[in-house]
XYZ file of C-alpha atoms in Angstrom:
670
model
C 0.000 0.000 0.000
C 1.611 3.281 -1.116
C 2.207 6.121 1.322
C 1.379 9.681 0.263
C 1.317 13.078 1.946
C -1.890 15.134 1.784
C -1.464 18.731 2.989
C 1.407 17.615 5.205
C -0.411 14.558 6.610
C 1.128 11.187 5.709
C -1.379 8.399 5.047
C -1.371 4.898 3.593
C -3.834 4.234 0.771
C -4.930 1.075 -1.086
C -3.044 0.255 -4.282
C -4.931 1.453 -7.341
C -6.708 4.280 -5.510
C -6.985 7.696 -7.119
C -5.612 10.934 -5.691
C -9.199 12.067 -5.022
C -9.852 8.954 -2.918
C -6.564 9.484 -1.065
C -7.588 13.051 -0.223
C -10.942 11.851 1.089
C -9.207 9.232 3.254
C -7.202 12.115 4.722
C -10.455 13.943 5.532
C -10.130 16.587 2.789
C -13.180 17.660 0.803
C -12.573 17.655 -2.944
C -15.209 19.406 -5.062
C -16.471 17.449 -8.071
C -19.301 17.355 -10.592
C -18.559 14.486 -12.964
C -16.948 12.033 -10.525
C -19.229 9.528 -8.785
C -18.130 6.524 -6.729
C -20.397 4.072 -8.576
C -19.696 5.301 -12.115
C -16.668 5.093 -14.376
C -14.214 8.006 -14.309
C -14.839 10.635 -16.984
C -12.595 13.558 -15.980
C -14.965 16.051 -17.620
C -15.519 18.882 -15.183
C -11.937 19.515 -13.904
C -13.351 20.809 -10.614
C -11.329 18.326 -8.561
C -7.974 19.940 -9.366
C -5.099 19.490 -6.893
C -1.346 20.078 -6.929
C 0.797 16.927 -7.040
C 4.574 16.565 -6.651
C 6.511 15.048 -8.301
C 4.785 16.114 -11.475
C 4.290 18.997 -13.842
C 3.930 22.396 -12.108
C 0.246 22.690 -12.861
C -3.029 21.588 -11.233
C -4.165 18.046 -12.090
C -7.573 16.319 -12.053
C -7.469 14.151 -8.926
C -10.329 11.859 -10.012
C -8.330 10.411 -12.928
C -4.827 10.425 -11.407
C -3.613 7.184 -9.769
C -1.847 7.385 -6.428
C 1.934 6.823 -6.490
C 4.391 6.095 -3.707
C 5.782 9.256 -2.095
C 3.431 11.732 -3.776
C 2.973 15.114 -2.095
C -0.597 16.312 -2.653
C -1.774 19.848 -1.908
C -5.476 20.649 -1.850
C -5.183 24.129 -0.300
C -2.402 25.888 -2.213
C -2.878 29.197 -4.004
C -2.479 27.429 -7.354
C -5.338 25.013 -6.527
C -7.568 27.828 -5.248
C -7.127 29.896 -8.425
C -7.571 26.845 -10.664
C -10.874 25.901 -9.035
C -12.104 29.486 -9.248
C -11.228 29.488 -12.946
C -13.060 26.211 -13.601
C -16.134 27.462 -11.768
C -15.997 30.686 -13.793
C -15.977 28.651 -17.015
C -18.879 26.475 -15.849
C -20.982 29.550 -15.079
C -20.350 31.301 -18.413
C -23.468 29.781 -19.962
C -25.389 28.770 -16.859
C -28.698 30.664 -16.554
C -29.306 32.742 -13.430
C -32.613 31.032 -12.649
C -31.944 29.658 -9.164
C -35.185 31.181 -7.776
C -37.289 29.008 -10.087
C -35.017 25.950 -10.258
C -36.235 22.827 -8.458
C -32.656 21.920 -7.641
C -32.373 25.063 -5.494
C -31.365 24.208 -1.943
C -29.828 20.847 -2.895
C -27.730 21.878 -5.899
C -24.068 20.925 -6.097
C -23.368 23.843 -8.430
C -24.853 26.338 -5.956
C -22.931 24.885 -3.036
C -19.597 24.683 -4.809
C -19.946 28.122 -6.403
C -20.297 29.488 -2.879
C -17.397 27.462 -1.491
C -14.886 27.526 -4.348
C -16.001 30.192 -6.840
C -15.025 33.838 -7.375
C -17.300 36.679 -6.379
C -17.705 37.915 -9.954
C -17.356 36.794 -13.560
C -15.074 38.358 -16.174
C -17.131 37.006 -19.093
C -19.849 39.038 -20.794
C -20.555 37.001 -23.942
C -24.085 35.976 -24.836
C -25.141 32.822 -23.033
C -25.568 29.602 -24.998
C -29.110 28.197 -25.028
C -30.183 24.596 -25.639
C -33.681 23.400 -26.492
C -35.378 21.204 -23.911
C -35.357 17.436 -24.522
C -38.199 15.001 -23.964
C -37.092 12.164 -21.657
C -40.465 10.735 -20.679
C -43.141 11.444 -18.075
C -40.767 11.378 -15.081
C -37.765 13.513 -16.027
C -38.126 17.248 -16.553
C -35.317 18.764 -18.634
C -33.925 22.298 -18.784
C -30.801 21.534 -20.775
C -29.439 25.100 -20.867
C -28.350 24.375 -17.287
C -26.405 21.242 -18.294
C -22.645 21.307 -17.527
C -21.884 18.114 -19.507
C -20.742 16.031 -16.535
C -22.196 12.946 -18.342
C -23.282 11.274 -15.091
C -26.699 10.522 -16.618
C -25.076 8.989 -19.713
C -22.789 6.754 -17.655
C -25.609 5.692 -15.307
C -27.868 4.638 -18.180
C -25.093 2.672 -19.866
C -23.274 1.157 -16.880
C -25.881 0.719 -14.131
C -29.251 0.467 -15.881
C -27.842 -1.261 -18.964
C -29.961 0.761 -21.375
C -27.990 3.016 -23.723
C -30.794 5.555 -23.905
C -29.034 8.804 -22.986
C -26.033 10.129 -24.895
C -24.278 13.228 -26.213
C -24.564 14.910 -29.606
C -22.115 17.322 -31.253
C -18.884 18.721 -29.800
C -17.503 21.639 -27.788
C -20.019 24.264 -26.787
C -22.540 22.705 -29.202
C -22.613 19.474 -27.187
C -26.089 18.391 -26.036
C -27.252 15.557 -23.784
C -30.402 13.836 -25.053
C -32.189 10.514 -25.442
C -32.142 8.671 -28.761
C -34.465 10.611 -31.110
C -35.836 12.257 -27.946
C -37.797 9.143 -27.021
C -38.770 8.541 -23.392
C -36.241 6.788 -21.165
C -37.887 3.377 -20.739
C -35.788 1.543 -18.175
C -37.194 1.027 -14.681
C -34.439 3.026 -12.946
C -34.522 6.081 -15.224
C -35.377 8.662 -12.549
C -32.133 8.001 -10.647
C -30.475 10.417 -13.081
C -32.418 13.165 -11.277
C -30.474 12.449 -8.084
C -27.215 12.143 -10.017
C -27.554 15.439 -11.887
C -25.391 17.991 -10.008
C -27.299 20.942 -11.490
C -30.947 21.568 -12.397
C -30.755 20.171 -15.940
C -32.633 16.975 -15.005
C -35.269 17.410 -12.322
C -38.380 15.527 -11.250
C -41.344 16.198 -13.533
C -44.146 15.184 -11.135
C -42.492 17.048 -8.219
C -41.853 20.266 -10.180
C -42.600 23.437 -8.186
C -44.164 21.468 -5.309
C -41.841 22.449 -2.450
C -38.387 23.573 -1.392
C -36.214 21.026 0.432
C -36.054 23.060 3.641
C -39.869 22.980 3.933
C -40.007 19.194 4.094
C -39.998 16.788 7.003
C -37.700 13.858 6.263
C -38.600 10.370 7.529
C -36.630 7.136 7.117
C -38.721 4.405 5.532
C -38.699 1.190 3.485
C -40.111 0.771 -0.024
C -42.938 -1.778 -0.283
C -43.413 -1.813 -4.069
C -41.343 -5.004 -4.350
C -39.526 -7.496 -2.106
C -36.097 -5.846 -2.317
C -36.866 -3.556 0.629
C -35.081 -0.504 -0.791
C -34.133 2.054 1.848
C -35.953 5.315 1.122
C -36.518 8.725 2.649
C -40.056 10.070 2.707
C -40.267 13.861 2.323
C -43.579 15.257 3.534
C -45.213 18.599 4.237
C -48.170 18.710 6.578
C -50.208 15.548 5.986
C -49.040 14.986 2.419
C -46.135 12.915 1.136
C -44.470 14.896 -1.642
C -41.611 12.623 -2.703
C -39.563 9.518 -1.965
C -35.784 9.509 -2.363
C -33.234 6.678 -2.021
C -31.046 6.217 1.051
C -27.622 4.651 0.734
C -27.475 1.012 1.817
C -24.748 -0.902 0.006
C -26.186 -4.262 1.095
C -29.668 -3.645 -0.306
C -30.251 -0.926 -2.900
C -26.842 0.797 -2.965
C -28.153 4.316 -3.677
C -30.750 3.598 -6.360
C -34.497 2.986 -6.289
C -36.944 1.959 -8.996
C -39.182 4.517 -10.677
C -42.217 2.867 -9.089
C -40.752 3.176 -5.578
C -40.025 6.843 -6.250
C -43.307 7.913 -7.824
C -46.053 5.625 -6.536
C -46.265 7.873 -3.434
C -48.251 10.290 -5.610
C -51.085 7.729 -5.372
C -51.250 8.064 -1.578
C -53.611 11.045 -1.884
C -55.953 9.530 -4.475
C -58.778 6.967 -4.173
C -58.179 6.789 -0.437
C -60.503 5.047 1.985
C -61.100 7.536 4.790
C -64.520 6.439 6.070
C -66.155 3.215 7.239
C -68.478 1.643 4.675
C -71.040 -1.179 4.974
C -72.742 -2.876 2.038
C -76.530 -2.630 2.335
C -78.781 -4.102 -0.345
C -75.829 -4.379 -2.719
C -74.581 -0.816 -2.279
C -71.908 0.573 0.022
C -73.214 3.074 2.552
C -71.284 5.268 4.956
C -71.305 3.948 8.525
C -69.630 4.297 11.916
C -66.883 2.167 13.447
C -69.296 0.954 16.123
C -71.852 -0.125 13.541
C -69.216 -2.020 11.554
C -67.831 -3.847 14.606
C -71.350 -4.793 15.721
C -72.118 -6.263 12.304
C -68.913 -8.352 12.391
C -69.703 -9.544 15.920
C -73.271 -10.348 14.870
C -71.897 -12.835 12.340
C -70.694 -14.868 15.389
C -67.703 -16.256 13.547
C -66.199 -18.148 16.495
C -63.484 -20.377 15.023
C -64.778 -19.736 11.492
C -62.757 -16.594 10.887
C -59.888 -16.250 8.386
C -57.317 -13.558 7.565
C -55.570 -12.963 4.236
C -52.654 -10.507 4.131
C -51.810 -8.342 1.135
C -48.433 -7.742 -0.463
C -47.551 -4.516 1.379
C -48.559 -5.364 4.946
C -46.103 -4.883 7.802
C -45.209 -7.647 10.246
C -46.980 -5.977 13.182
C -50.321 -6.009 11.341
C -49.972 -9.701 10.496
C -48.955 -10.552 14.053
C -51.971 -8.650 15.417
C -54.296 -10.463 12.982
C -52.817 -13.838 13.900
C -53.202 -13.041 17.620
C -56.848 -12.110 17.048
C -57.565 -15.322 15.151
C -55.703 -17.407 17.731
C -57.846 -15.868 20.462
C -60.904 -16.850 18.423
C -59.563 -20.406 18.075
C -58.743 -20.122 14.371
C -55.507 -20.727 12.470
C -56.834 -19.797 9.011
C -54.154 -17.303 7.953
C -52.515 -16.852 4.550
C -50.337 -14.252 2.833
C -50.042 -15.761 -0.665
C -53.069 -14.014 -2.135
C -53.014 -15.552 -5.589
C -53.338 -19.144 -4.388
C -49.748 -20.447 -4.458
C -49.104 -23.234 -1.939
C -45.388 -24.062 -2.105
C -43.678 -25.700 0.885
C -42.895 -23.155 3.654
C -41.576 -25.646 6.212
C -37.921 -24.803 5.419
C -37.352 -21.039 5.282
C -33.921 -21.475 3.658
C -35.782 -22.977 0.681
C -37.793 -19.784 0.118
C -35.089 -17.195 0.809
C -32.579 -15.268 -1.345
C -29.677 -16.964 0.426
C -26.700 -15.594 -1.503
C -27.839 -12.025 -0.604
C -28.042 -9.210 -3.144
C -24.394 -8.255 -2.732
C -23.343 -11.925 -2.824
C -25.053 -12.700 -6.150
C -22.463 -10.421 -7.811
C -19.858 -13.119 -7.053
C -21.780 -15.924 -8.775
C -20.155 -17.242 -11.958
C -23.104 -19.218 -13.373
C -26.727 -18.271 -12.718
C -29.920 -20.132 -13.659
C -33.051 -17.939 -13.515
C -36.316 -19.887 -13.343
C -39.642 -18.170 -14.004
C -38.599 -14.638 -13.179
C -38.621 -11.479 -15.255
C -36.121 -9.968 -12.855
C -36.090 -6.583 -14.557
C -39.739 -5.976 -13.570
C -39.966 -8.072 -10.426
C -36.832 -6.615 -8.782
C -35.029 -3.999 -10.941
C -32.269 -3.556 -8.359
C -31.483 -7.285 -8.360
C -31.152 -6.995 -12.137
C -28.479 -4.338 -11.526
C -26.594 -6.868 -9.361
C -26.882 -9.507 -12.097
C -25.338 -7.043 -14.561
C -22.356 -6.746 -12.218
C -22.072 -10.541 -12.019
C -22.028 -10.762 -15.829
C -19.349 -8.033 -15.979
C -17.327 -10.227 -13.602
C -17.648 -13.134 -16.045
C -20.868 -14.911 -14.983
C -22.961 -16.863 -17.480
C -26.741 -16.427 -17.173
C -29.402 -18.932 -18.282
C -33.145 -18.225 -18.170
C -36.083 -20.645 -18.109
C -39.166 -18.737 -19.227
C -40.399 -16.466 -22.050
C -37.782 -14.100 -23.449
C -37.376 -10.582 -22.058
C -34.788 -7.839 -22.480
C -32.239 -8.649 -19.800
C -29.750 -5.727 -20.256
C -26.917 -8.329 -20.195
C -26.018 -11.396 -22.290
C -28.242 -14.357 -21.319
C -29.214 -17.687 -22.862
C -32.937 -18.541 -22.859
C -33.461 -22.294 -22.476
C -37.194 -22.527 -23.183
C -40.601 -21.424 -21.912
C -41.679 -24.708 -20.316
C -40.750 -25.478 -16.719
C -40.055 -29.080 -17.802
C -36.624 -27.794 -18.964
C -35.567 -28.142 -15.297
C -35.787 -31.942 -15.614
C -33.459 -32.003 -18.601
C -31.187 -28.958 -18.723
C -29.318 -28.380 -22.009
C -25.658 -29.405 -22.063
C -24.494 -25.783 -22.270
C -26.171 -24.923 -18.952
C -25.090 -28.186 -17.290
C -21.448 -27.629 -18.251
C -21.474 -24.017 -17.019
C -23.097 -24.915 -13.678
C -20.720 -27.841 -13.129
C -17.634 -25.761 -13.915
C -18.706 -22.818 -11.742
C -17.102 -22.239 -8.355
C -20.139 -20.303 -7.163
C -23.192 -21.486 -9.117
C -26.590 -19.993 -8.264
C -30.255 -20.470 -9.074
C -32.956 -17.775 -8.801
C -36.537 -19.042 -8.532
C -39.139 -16.383 -9.314
C -42.880 -16.101 -8.759
C -43.759 -17.866 -12.014
C -41.357 -20.668 -11.081
C -43.176 -21.184 -7.775
C -46.583 -20.987 -9.478
C -45.642 -23.681 -12.026
C -44.491 -26.102 -9.316
C -40.787 -25.546 -9.895
C -39.877 -25.278 -6.206
C -38.927 -28.912 -5.600
C -37.088 -29.112 -8.935
C -35.097 -25.949 -8.135
C -34.045 -27.329 -4.727
C -32.962 -30.569 -6.429
C -30.884 -28.618 -8.981
C -29.245 -26.659 -6.151
C -28.081 -29.925 -4.555
C -27.210 -31.653 -7.839
C -24.848 -28.854 -8.848
C -23.367 -28.315 -5.382
C -24.753 -24.804 -5.029
C -24.751 -25.030 -1.242
C -21.311 -25.442 0.355
C -19.025 -23.849 2.917
C -19.062 -20.090 2.453
C -21.629 -20.123 -0.357
C -25.373 -20.709 -0.670
C -26.522 -20.249 -4.245
C -30.208 -21.141 -3.783
C -32.302 -17.994 -4.137
C -36.043 -17.394 -4.078
C -37.009 -14.023 -5.532
C -40.353 -12.960 -4.103
C -42.342 -9.984 -5.379
C -44.258 -9.003 -2.220
C -42.720 -6.877 0.530
C -44.781 -8.804 3.101
C -43.882 -12.340 2.011
C -40.812 -13.191 4.108
C -42.184 -11.509 7.214
C -45.390 -13.503 6.771
C -43.685 -16.894 6.582
C -41.487 -16.016 9.571
C -44.672 -15.299 11.533
C -46.314 -18.509 10.301
C -48.869 -16.521 8.310
C -49.267 -19.298 5.742
C -51.391 -22.423 5.283
C -50.070 -25.807 4.238
C -52.331 -25.777 1.175
C -52.517 -22.024 0.615
C -55.874 -20.311 0.164
C -57.483 -23.604 -0.964
C -57.494 -24.802 2.661
C -59.147 -21.576 3.815
C -61.839 -21.890 1.138
C -62.436 -25.509 2.159
C -62.890 -24.444 5.805
C -65.817 -22.175 4.764
C -65.165 -19.293 7.198
C -68.033 -17.039 8.219
C -65.799 -13.940 8.285
C -62.795 -13.202 6.041
C -60.474 -10.344 7.033
C -58.656 -8.990 3.961
C -55.641 -7.031 5.208
C -54.892 -4.877 2.168
C -55.429 -7.984 0.024
C -56.444 -6.851 -3.460
C -55.339 -9.748 -5.649
C -57.595 -12.374 -4.007
C -60.385 -14.077 -5.947
C -63.156 -13.118 -3.522
C -65.763 -15.113 -5.468
C -64.432 -18.113 -3.505
C -65.933 -16.590 -0.339
C -69.454 -15.806 -1.503
C -71.073 -17.024 1.723
C -68.629 -15.255 4.040
C -68.747 -11.730 5.466
C -65.837 -10.035 3.698
C -64.138 -7.324 5.761
C -61.548 -5.236 3.932
C -58.983 -3.449 6.113
C -56.999 -1.289 3.720
C -56.171 2.149 2.420
C -57.268 2.327 -1.235
C -60.542 1.789 -3.047
C -59.155 -1.019 -5.160
C -60.275 -4.574 -5.982
C -60.498 -5.698 -2.355
C -62.721 -2.779 -1.385
C -65.009 -3.384 -4.378
C -65.617 -6.968 -3.251
C -66.009 -6.204 0.471
C -69.156 -6.203 2.602
C -67.495 -3.990 5.228
C -64.643 -1.538 4.606
C -62.498 -0.395 7.535
C -60.110 2.435 6.467
C -56.488 1.753 7.409
C -53.089 3.437 7.137
C -50.698 3.151 4.183
C -47.033 2.268 4.701
C -46.021 5.925 5.097
C -48.642 6.465 7.803
C -47.529 3.906 10.385
C -44.351 2.459 11.863
C -43.668 -1.091 10.797
C -41.229 -3.962 10.343
C -40.580 -5.468 6.917
C -38.429 -8.434 5.868
C -37.074 -8.402 2.323
C -36.600 -11.416 0.076
C -33.040 -12.028 1.383
C -34.413 -12.257 4.956
C -33.140 -8.837 6.056
C -35.202 -7.259 8.839
C -35.835 -3.526 8.304
C -37.981 -0.950 10.053
C -39.879 2.067 8.747
C -41.049 5.116 10.668
C -44.332 6.981 10.452
C -44.077 9.990 8.126
C -47.615 11.435 8.085
C -51.031 10.794 9.614
C -53.675 8.765 7.813
C -56.544 10.787 6.277
C -60.032 11.127 7.712
C -61.221 8.275 9.929
C -58.470 5.903 8.782
C -56.543 4.234 11.609
C -53.358 2.191 11.924
C -54.160 -1.457 11.187
C -53.184 -2.852 14.581
C -55.599 -0.450 16.371
C -58.458 -1.665 14.150
C -57.664 -5.303 14.968
C -57.350 -4.463 18.685
C -60.789 -2.797 18.664
C -62.220 -5.748 16.730
C -60.919 -8.062 19.461
C -63.004 -6.129 21.993
C -66.057 -6.402 19.738
C -65.543 -10.178 19.497
C -64.907 -10.321 23.261
C -61.464 -11.942 23.046
C -58.058 -11.050 24.546
C -55.079 -10.447 22.235
C -52.468 -9.511 24.842
C -51.479 -6.001 23.728
C -52.872 -2.500 24.183
C -50.162 -0.369 22.576
C -47.841 -0.562 19.602
C -44.863 -1.117 21.909
C -46.682 -4.037 23.576
C -47.481 -5.461 20.147
C -43.912 -5.217 18.874
C -42.546 -6.686 22.127
C -44.931 -9.654 21.865
C -44.007 -10.151 18.211
C -40.234 -10.123 18.817
C -40.682 -12.483 21.780
C -42.402 -14.989 19.500
C -40.002 -14.393 16.562
C -36.757 -12.989 18.055
C -35.152 -12.473 14.618
C -37.624 -9.642 13.945
C -35.885 -7.545 16.606
C -32.552 -7.548 14.755
C -32.908 -4.513 12.495
C -30.613 -4.539 9.476
C -29.575 -8.156 9.995
C -30.391 -11.205 7.885
C -32.335 -13.840 9.777
C -30.701 -17.263 10.154
C -32.906 -19.771 8.339
C -30.565 -22.721 8.760
C -29.518 -24.985 5.918
C -31.345 -25.733 2.694
C -33.507 -28.851 3.042
C -32.466 -31.939 1.078
C -35.855 -31.776 -0.625
C -39.198 -29.982 -0.347
C -42.746 -31.086 -1.082
C -43.644 -31.021 -4.747
C -42.918 -32.588 -8.109
C -39.254 -32.621 -9.149
C -40.311 -33.101 -12.788
C -42.888 -30.304 -13.300
C -44.277 -29.312 -16.684
C -46.236 -26.426 -18.139
C -45.601 -23.133 -19.910
C -44.290 -20.345 -17.700
C -46.179 -17.019 -17.732
C -44.743 -14.093 -15.788
C -47.232 -12.725 -13.217
C -46.418 -9.032 -13.729
C -48.076 -7.717 -16.876
C -47.437 -4.030 -16.174
C -44.455 -2.936 -14.068
C -46.039 0.391 -13.132
C -49.423 -0.896 -11.882
C -48.689 -3.777 -9.516
C -50.340 -2.545 -6.303
C -53.282 -0.364 -5.157
C -51.106 2.704 -4.460
C -49.490 2.589 -7.901
C -52.843 1.991 -9.598
C -54.193 5.135 -7.919
C -51.255 7.240 -9.130
C -51.762 9.422 -12.193
C -47.997 9.411 -12.774
C -47.802 5.601 -12.751
C -50.825 5.415 -15.051
C -49.141 7.770 -17.477
C -45.947 5.693 -17.346
C -47.981 2.587 -18.079
C -49.762 4.204 -21.008
C -46.593 5.560 -22.588
C -43.827 3.136 -21.646
C -45.715 -0.194 -21.537
C -48.725 0.267 -23.817
C -46.822 2.519 -26.216
C -49.323 5.365 -26.382
C -47.795 8.592 -27.690
C -48.261 11.710 -25.618
C -50.304 14.426 -27.291
C -48.617 17.770 -27.805
C -50.170 20.850 -26.209
C -51.445 22.160 -29.563
C -53.281 18.908 -30.177
C-alpha cells in the first residue's frame, strides 16, 4: 500500500486508488461534478484539481490520477484555489441565473460549490448559450441550458441500468445531452439520473414546483413496491407525502431505487378510503366504526374466521391479525393471495440466500420463471455486475430484455428436468453457481425441482449458498417467519368455509371463492379488495404507520411513520385491537410497543434490524414434483401498476400508457 502526503499529513492508501480517494481518506473535501463513486471516471468537469509533486507544475484532475508512492498532494495551495475558481468561472459562463425558479435550489451541487470555491464575480460578458429542452419521458423534466456536460446521466444509463438511452450529440459548446431521437427513457431506474444530476438540468417532472427542500420533514422508511426492501426517505409537508428519495445502503439498494418506488407515493392522496363503509342491499353506505364492529360480531364467527394478508402489509399487522384469530380459536391465515401453496416448512428454501451483494460473485446463474427486470429492478443491476465479472446467465421462461447477455433455455418449466448441455457444463464448472426461482417458477411447481438442482450442482457449500427465491411481495418473508401461511394455501381456507374473512390490504384475491362469508376489507385504497367487500375499515398506508418489513433475502428492516392517515383511517393494529373487543377476546397487547414486544418475543429475529435472519440450511428436498411441466407465464403484466397505491397514481398510469402500452403523448397544440 503506497504512502502519500496530503497537505502535510502522511497516510497509507490502497493500491490502485486515485488521488481524489486518497484526499478523502485524509479527511479533505474535494469538489467534483462528474466524478461519482459508482460510475466510471470521466474527468470532464476539472473541478477536482489538486497540486501533485513530483509532477508537472500545474493543477491536475485528482479523479483520474492514480496514487503513487511518495506523492505530495496539496489541496489548499494558491495554485489550486485559483484553478478551481477558474473552472467554476468557465462552468458559469453559460449557466442561466434562474436559481429562484429551479427545483434543484437548496440541494444543488453547483450552488454549493460556487459558494465554497467560486469567485465573487465573472469576467465574461458574452451571450449565453441556449439549448432546447429534450423530452425524456413522463418522469424527467429537462432544462438543458443548465447542463454542464458532466455525463453522469449517460454513464448511469449505460453502466448501471444497462440501457444506452441517454447520450451526447455534437462537440464543444454545441454538445447536447439527449435521449435517442428524444424518445422517453424506458428503463425502470430512469429517474435516478435526477439524483445524479449535479445541477438543475434533469429534475423531477411530477415534483416540479411542489416544495423547497427546507420545507419538508424527512422520515426514514422502506419501499414496499417489491420485495427488495429498498431504503428510502419520505419527504412530507403537513399531511401529504411529496416525494420519496433513495437512502444509501450498500447491502440492499446501494443508492438507487426503482421509478415505481419513487413515484407511486403520488397515489397516496388519491382513491383513499377515509370512512367506514357497509354494504346494504348491494350498495356501500357510509357507517360508523361501532356499527361495523357490531355487524362483524353479529356474524358470530367463532373459530370460522380467516385472515388474508396483502403484499404490502407490515409484520406488526400480520402478528396482530394472527393473535386475534388465535384468540378466536382459528388458524386460518394466509399471505399468498393468488393461491400459491409451495412448501414453507424450510425457510432457507424460500429465501434469497446468496444475498443481493453476494449474487455479484456468482459465476453461473440459472433464472427460473422470473422477469427480474420488472420483479426486482435492483437485483437486475446486481446480475449485470455478475455478468461483468464473467458470470454466465441462463433463463427458463419467455424471453425478455435482460440488459446483459443471457441464454434462454425454453418457456416450459419441464426444462428443469433435462437442462441443455451448455447450462449443465457451465453450472458444473462454476465455483459459485446460483439459481434464482421467481414467482412464475413457484406458481408452475418448480420449487422442488429448483431445490434438487441446487443440490445436484453443489450450489450449497461452505461459504456459499446459491439457492435464491425471488419474491415480489414486501410482506412475504415476514409472513412466513410469523407462520402466516397455510399448508395448502388459500385452498385450505376456502375448504374451511369461514363465516368472516379479514382482507388485510389484500387486493389480488379471488373473492368469489368466499361468496357465503362476510368479507371485511382493512386497507387504504378503493381497489379490488374494497369493491368486493361487505365492510370496509379504512387503514393506514405504509407511510402512515411504523412497521417492520423483511425483504426477500431475509433482512429485517424498520420504517417510521411519516404522516397521519386521512379522515377516519386508523393504523391497522388499532383496528384489529378494537375488533378483538367487539368479538370479546383477549389479544395480549394495548399499545404498539406491547405489540412489537410480543411479536419479537415470538419471533426474536424480527428484533434484529438490518440483519439477515438465520434460516438454517437448505432442506435436502421440499414437497412437490421434481419433474414439473407447463408453460411459464410471468405474473407481472405491467411494471407500473402492480399494487393499489401505484394503480391510484396518475404518474404511474401515465408511465404505463406511454412506456408499456406505447401510447404517444399528445402535444399541447393537439
